[in-house]
């Protein structure tokens, strides 16, 4: 789970993730990407870094400041026409779908695009409600 929420941080984390998997950037198959970006961040720049490197992408939103997943999916489609793109309206749905998909495909899950997305994904994955989180 990458908590970077600027293009530079997202890029650095993605390169590190690829290296941990003995791959390099660009790659078209680093696993299952779960992504969503805060509405106040540089959505297009962040997604331009992430999306070309994954063939399966789950677009969702954090409850806290998350951009609409349909808008995220639209940016993703522009950058990676070959990817399988799934839109999940809630983080809970995204966790369930990404875990099921990763198990079926035998792939890792990479969650990236925003701080709140990463925190809420982890909270949900651990069996807790992301709605209970209190951000500053």
Steps between C-alpha positions, in 0.01 A plus 500: 500500500649831385396811690663741257263765375722708274635399159858482630412283797281271290778458244765421763277246674406333171865462399579347840203264474609386153856441620374292794327281241811479279333709231569841355293797393337510254327168551150403401442241768596591854187339646154628583493878546242652732497873443315816585623853552381779726299762317749766613806327353655479154279216378617479140871524587474227766299266278734558204779355714309203636266367236733398215665247731198283579274278291223480763388823666233554764381861521338611824488790743583574858214626712722791605558736203490221239425591140209321333617155379337559161725801447801296611403222256469752217858620554621140529334401170670789321843386616465120483253377242619139530436463874199331654339786693245447776321778687401447864290769665620426853833410653339192655394377156849575365669299776275200445534513122877554498568220748278255310661599169856481631438153640343379173780647287783419740613862514591759759284801581649848476293776659609847394385848410424665829565508870135464601442220249794305642392547861137412430599195294720371783231569759246303294742219421562457873126457559426848631270768367670780306210724599624491860827671412536856618730713287639825638 
